[in-house]
Amino acid sequence: MRTNSHRRWPVFAILLAALSGVTLAAEREWTGSNGKFNITAEFVSVQGANAVLRRKDGKQIKVPLSRLSDADRAFIEEQQAKAPKIDRKAAAKEIAKTADAFFSDLRNTERQVARELLTEKAKKVAQGKNSPLTHLPTPAPGARSIRTGKVELEGSVAAIPVRVQAGGRNHKTKLHLRYLTEKWQVFAISATYPDGEKSINFEVEAVSRDGGNPLEALLGKPLELAGMTTNGTPLNMANFEGRVVLVDFWATWCGPCREEIPNIMENYKKYHDDGFDVIAISVDDNMQELKSFLQKQPIPWTVVADNFPGNRNTMGDRYGISRYPTFLLLDKEGNVASLNCRGRRLGREVARLLDK
């Protein structure tokens, strides 16, 4: 009898919820950005600039998003991104309009409109001196200097190609947007650089240009890494002792990152048994979309979710990495031996460090 009632309970609970109009949701602790309040409640929805929460007594309350902690806002963004109801035709129009407004405003010194089109996290970065937004070139005058292409939609993430005339040159770029709080917000851009195509994350402070590449200061030094894998277990660096390790900062929405995966896979298969390994540090915000990508395209190496829920100390922030992919190759002693070894250079560097 216990077994039968236990089996029927989930069905009964779902049916009861459907009849009562109440969504079954897990309660969690919500904290204020200043630490002055703590609420146990369910997340219901976002209305304007407020989060709607349901307390244990069933009463719904509204809390300004700005008053919630970073972890709480990240939780809300993740919940909204899981199953957004998106009208693809309307989304394409909104994204194209947003892209045109974003690039048009790059002609202005303040770039205030462009700032307002960013995600909340990117807006905070834009308040400082090292925002990648400030380093973008100024488009030439005229409507023809900015031409948008066909929108690419994938879940709650979108990209739109934009050809821009700036500095006497034509630049092929791609603007990346995320669907949050019922609108599309800019969080990154892809462009071609002298050392290859890269994606720039507006949600991370840009490295200083005055002193060159700050990652060069890591050459010959050990790289300290920590975080949670997509399996929910802490990264254990002891598993990589005595091995040559590629540390790859990447994202599922980053086209150049995806293009490097076959190259990494080729070298992994060729040298793994000889002592080569990979730690891929994903900077994706949406854990569900990261897991979905890995289900469609399984990879045999370790994947770390840099924005794992509750993680306040990301490796991307720690090392100021805002361009992807970023490769750091570690030697058998765990020291940084090579930077940006993409393409054929990766195989040559791995072979050298393995004495092949």
XYZ file of C-alpha atoms in Angstrom:
356
model
C 0.000 0.000 0.000
C 2.828 2.412 0.807
C 4.371 1.803 -2.562
C 1.154 2.530 -4.469
C 0.371 5.732 -2.562
C 3.975 6.874 -3.031
C 3.686 6.352 -6.775
C 0.383 8.196 -7.022
C 1.507 11.229 -4.989
C 3.468 13.076 -7.704
C 0.516 12.778 -10.116
C -1.880 13.990 -7.415
C 0.380 16.931 -6.579
C 0.632 18.007 -10.208
C -3.130 17.677 -10.681
C -3.809 19.690 -7.520
C -1.463 22.420 -8.667
C -3.137 22.601 -12.065
C -6.596 22.890 -10.483
C -5.554 25.529 -7.976
C -3.519 27.582 -10.465
C -0.473 27.426 -8.195
C 2.944 26.676 -9.700
C 5.017 24.108 -7.854
C 8.293 25.931 -7.181
C 11.078 25.407 -4.701
C 11.420 27.899 -1.879
C 14.770 29.572 -1.423
C 16.421 32.219 0.711
C 16.473 35.705 -0.815
C 18.893 38.296 0.522
C 19.247 42.015 0.036
C 22.177 43.565 -1.777
C 23.027 45.357 1.475
C 22.449 42.248 3.611
C 19.705 43.930 5.657
C 16.857 41.555 4.819
C 16.333 37.838 4.302
C 13.155 36.267 2.853
C 12.119 32.643 2.349
C 9.879 32.512 -0.709
C 9.204 31.094 -4.172
C 10.053 32.956 -7.348
C 6.919 33.790 -9.336
C 7.849 36.244 -12.083
C 9.405 39.576 -12.997
C 7.137 42.578 -13.399
C 8.920 45.661 -14.654
C 11.844 46.318 -12.317
C 10.443 44.091 -9.551
C 10.718 40.408 -8.653
C 7.417 38.852 -7.566
C 7.913 36.356 -4.726
C 5.423 34.106 -2.897
C 5.926 33.615 0.836
C 5.007 30.490 2.817
C 1.645 32.008 3.803
C 0.787 32.385 0.098
C 1.120 36.171 0.063
C 2.886 37.614 -2.945
C 5.329 40.474 -2.498
C 7.292 42.643 -4.900
C 10.975 43.321 -4.333
C 12.960 45.719 -6.575
C 15.563 43.777 -8.546
C 18.121 46.403 -7.588
C 17.668 45.481 -3.895
C 18.414 41.792 -4.428
C 21.854 40.227 -4.128
C 23.881 39.354 -7.230
C 23.219 35.650 -6.603
C 19.456 36.259 -6.473
C 19.445 38.242 -9.707
C 21.538 35.542 -11.362
C 19.004 32.943 -10.191
C 16.141 34.958 -11.709
C 17.952 35.355 -15.020
C 18.620 31.611 -15.110
C 14.968 30.769 -14.400
C 13.736 33.120 -17.090
C 16.217 31.801 -19.619
C 15.161 28.165 -19.148
C 11.948 28.355 -21.115
C 11.351 31.823 -22.499
C 8.285 32.319 -24.664
C 9.814 33.975 -27.680
C 8.038 35.071 -30.835
C 10.848 34.537 -33.343
C 9.543 37.053 -35.878
C 9.044 39.770 -33.276
C 12.376 38.887 -31.681
C 14.213 39.297 -34.998
C 12.760 42.785 -35.443
C 13.622 43.804 -31.891
C 17.166 42.455 -32.177
C 17.806 44.222 -35.489
C 16.490 47.476 -34.033
C 18.635 47.045 -30.921
C 21.760 46.329 -32.986
C 21.227 49.410 -35.157
C 20.723 51.626 -32.083
C 23.762 50.102 -30.373
C 26.181 50.669 -33.250
C 24.754 54.085 -34.133
C 25.422 55.275 -30.589
C 29.084 54.224 -30.829
C 29.529 57.493 -32.718
C 28.910 59.350 -29.460
C 31.644 59.781 -26.870
C 29.372 58.984 -23.914
C 27.749 55.957 -25.619
C 24.888 56.217 -23.151
C 22.302 54.549 -25.401
C 24.638 51.624 -26.019
C 25.185 51.301 -22.253
C 21.443 51.135 -21.617
C 21.125 48.257 -24.090
C 23.569 46.109 -22.101
C 22.702 43.449 -19.528
C 22.695 44.572 -15.896
C 26.038 42.885 -15.291
C 27.575 44.594 -18.321
C 26.165 47.958 -17.206
C 28.104 47.662 -13.954
C 31.310 46.964 -15.861
C 30.559 49.908 -18.173
C 30.665 52.227 -15.181
C 34.398 51.589 -14.800
C 37.358 52.587 -16.937
C 38.046 49.107 -18.324
C 34.767 48.365 -20.053
C 35.292 46.706 -23.475
C 32.564 49.069 -24.712
C 34.970 52.010 -24.554
C 37.470 50.276 -26.871
C 35.063 49.730 -29.783
C 35.855 51.823 -32.889
C 33.608 54.679 -33.980
C 31.478 53.903 -37.061
C 31.717 56.259 -40.015
C 28.800 58.657 -40.575
C 25.911 57.672 -42.808
C 23.281 54.949 -42.767
C 25.274 52.662 -45.080
C 28.189 52.381 -42.651
C 26.093 50.066 -40.429
C 24.399 47.087 -42.078
C 22.703 44.343 -40.094
C 22.274 40.786 -41.329
C 19.986 37.863 -40.556
C 19.314 37.194 -36.881
C 20.444 33.833 -35.470
C 18.276 32.566 -32.601
C 19.214 29.703 -30.297
C 17.067 29.418 -27.186
C 17.389 32.573 -25.120
C 20.591 33.664 -26.893
C 20.770 35.477 -30.208
C 23.418 36.830 -32.564
C 23.149 39.263 -35.443
C 25.886 39.925 -38.042
C 26.714 43.609 -38.435
C 29.048 45.008 -41.084
C 30.545 48.282 -39.865
C 32.685 50.886 -41.613
C 35.125 52.401 -39.134
C 38.597 53.872 -39.479
C 38.497 53.502 -43.258
C 37.933 49.743 -43.024
C 35.008 47.323 -43.223
C 34.632 45.263 -40.061
C 32.663 42.017 -39.918
C 31.193 41.766 -36.459
C 28.472 39.839 -34.701
C 26.476 41.259 -31.785
C 25.384 38.796 -29.086
C 22.208 39.284 -27.058
C 20.474 37.454 -24.215
C 16.730 37.390 -23.504
C 16.293 38.713 -19.972
C 13.393 40.377 -18.141
C 11.288 40.129 -21.296
C 13.673 41.977 -23.600
C 16.860 41.366 -25.584
C 19.986 42.747 -23.966
C 23.520 43.004 -25.391
C 26.286 41.124 -23.585
C 29.061 40.484 -26.132
C 30.433 41.116 -29.608
C 32.562 39.038 -32.001
C 35.104 40.548 -34.370
C 38.257 39.683 -36.297
C 41.627 40.716 -34.852
C 45.215 40.316 -36.112
C 45.541 37.097 -34.072
C 42.201 35.668 -35.198
C 38.484 36.035 -34.612
C 37.459 36.517 -30.987
C 34.375 37.224 -28.928
C 34.499 40.082 -26.413
C 32.409 39.848 -23.259
C 31.010 43.189 -22.054
C 30.306 41.605 -18.660
C 34.017 41.346 -17.829
C 36.470 44.222 -17.492
C 38.821 44.514 -20.456
C 42.529 43.963 -19.936
C 44.605 47.127 -19.847
C 46.028 48.181 -23.203
C 48.734 50.351 -21.715
C 50.750 47.473 -20.330
C 50.166 45.009 -23.153
C 48.677 41.606 -22.485
C 48.603 41.072 -18.699
C 48.412 37.310 -19.236
C 52.040 37.447 -20.393
C 52.959 38.067 -16.762
C 51.733 34.526 -16.047
C 54.270 32.885 -18.366
C 56.512 30.553 -16.395
C 54.272 30.792 -13.332
C 51.707 28.358 -11.908
C 48.072 29.012 -12.770
C 45.692 28.734 -9.840
C 42.312 27.362 -10.894
C 39.131 26.566 -8.990
C 35.444 26.155 -9.713
C 32.602 23.701 -10.201
C 32.345 21.281 -13.082
C 29.107 20.812 -14.989
C 28.670 17.610 -12.958
C 28.411 19.710 -9.805
C 31.754 18.593 -8.368
C 34.670 20.873 -7.433
C 37.558 21.028 -9.879
C 40.359 18.836 -8.539
C 43.689 20.010 -9.919
C 45.418 16.987 -8.378
C 43.964 14.971 -11.267
C 46.122 16.942 -13.704
C 49.478 16.749 -11.932
C 52.330 15.825 -14.265
C 50.235 16.439 -17.393
C 50.301 19.073 -20.114
C 46.979 20.911 -19.777
C 45.165 23.275 -22.108
C 43.007 25.766 -20.196
C 40.366 27.021 -22.621
C 38.134 29.981 -21.708
C 35.132 29.645 -24.019
C 31.339 29.968 -24.393
C 28.663 28.065 -26.309
C 27.495 31.301 -27.981
C 31.031 32.125 -29.156
C 31.476 31.136 -32.816
C 35.304 31.186 -32.753
C 35.198 28.962 -29.658
C 33.050 26.361 -31.395
C 35.336 26.408 -34.419
C 38.297 25.488 -32.198
C 36.620 22.399 -30.697
C 37.511 20.041 -33.606
C 41.140 21.197 -33.372
C 41.210 20.559 -29.629
C 39.536 17.180 -30.145
C 42.135 16.146 -32.741
C 45.000 16.918 -30.375
C 43.202 15.371 -27.404
C 42.800 12.059 -29.233
C 46.384 12.183 -30.489
C 48.151 13.081 -27.238
C 45.817 12.229 -24.348
C 47.435 8.863 -23.661
C 50.832 10.597 -23.675
C 49.796 13.040 -20.954
C 47.712 15.802 -22.570
C 44.476 17.045 -20.977
C 42.001 19.901 -21.294
C 40.102 22.058 -18.810
C 37.424 24.038 -20.637
C 36.174 26.940 -18.520
C 32.759 27.933 -19.825
C 31.722 31.544 -19.199
C 28.087 30.843 -20.131
C 25.529 32.404 -17.808
C 22.775 29.902 -18.622
C 23.653 26.524 -17.095
C 20.748 24.786 -18.831
C 21.910 25.904 -22.264
C 25.476 24.836 -21.443
C 24.294 21.360 -20.457
C 22.086 21.178 -23.547
C 25.063 22.030 -25.773
C 27.205 19.364 -24.126
C 24.456 16.789 -24.612
C 24.308 17.566 -28.326
C 28.076 17.765 -28.695
C 29.706 15.609 -25.985
C 33.345 16.363 -25.260
C 35.604 14.035 -23.250
C 37.511 16.629 -21.237
C 36.641 18.490 -18.029
C 34.217 21.412 -18.343
C 34.068 24.015 -15.579
C 31.027 26.306 -15.295
C 32.616 29.641 -14.371
C 29.207 31.158 -13.581
C 27.957 28.195 -11.560
C 25.057 29.409 -9.326
C 26.457 31.027 -6.196
C 29.999 31.371 -7.555
C 31.202 34.906 -6.835
C 34.878 34.351 -7.693
C 35.034 33.470 -11.371
C 38.301 32.646 -13.088
C 37.403 34.990 -15.938
C 37.134 37.925 -13.546
C 40.228 36.870 -11.634
C 42.469 36.902 -14.693
C 40.642 39.693 -16.554
C 39.720 37.483 -19.502
C 37.041 39.118 -21.647
C 37.981 37.715 -25.080
C 37.197 34.162 -26.166
C 38.584 31.738 -26.869
C 41.594 32.368 -24.655
C 44.090 29.495 -24.505
C 46.634 29.013 -21.726
C 48.823 25.924 -22.065
C 50.352 24.525 -18.877
C 53.479 22.382 -18.780
C 53.899 19.239 -16.690
C 54.834 21.338 -13.652
C 51.601 23.331 -13.889
C 53.272 26.531 -15.125
C 51.915 28.630 -17.999
C 54.085 27.724 -20.982
C 52.207 29.245 -23.914
C 49.406 31.730 -24.675
C 46.852 31.825 -27.480
C 48.093 28.620 -29.114
C 45.169 28.204 -31.483
C 44.985 26.234 -34.702
C 48.078 24.290 -35.766
C 50.171 25.969 -33.107
C 48.345 23.999 -30.405
C 49.597 20.661 -31.743
C 53.152 21.950 -32.093
C 53.212 23.323 -28.530
C 51.697 20.167 -27.017
C 54.209 17.976 -28.845
C 57.063 20.191 -27.657
C 55.979 20.041 -24.005
C 55.497 16.263 -24.225
C 58.913 15.865 -25.895
C 57.320 14.284 -28.958
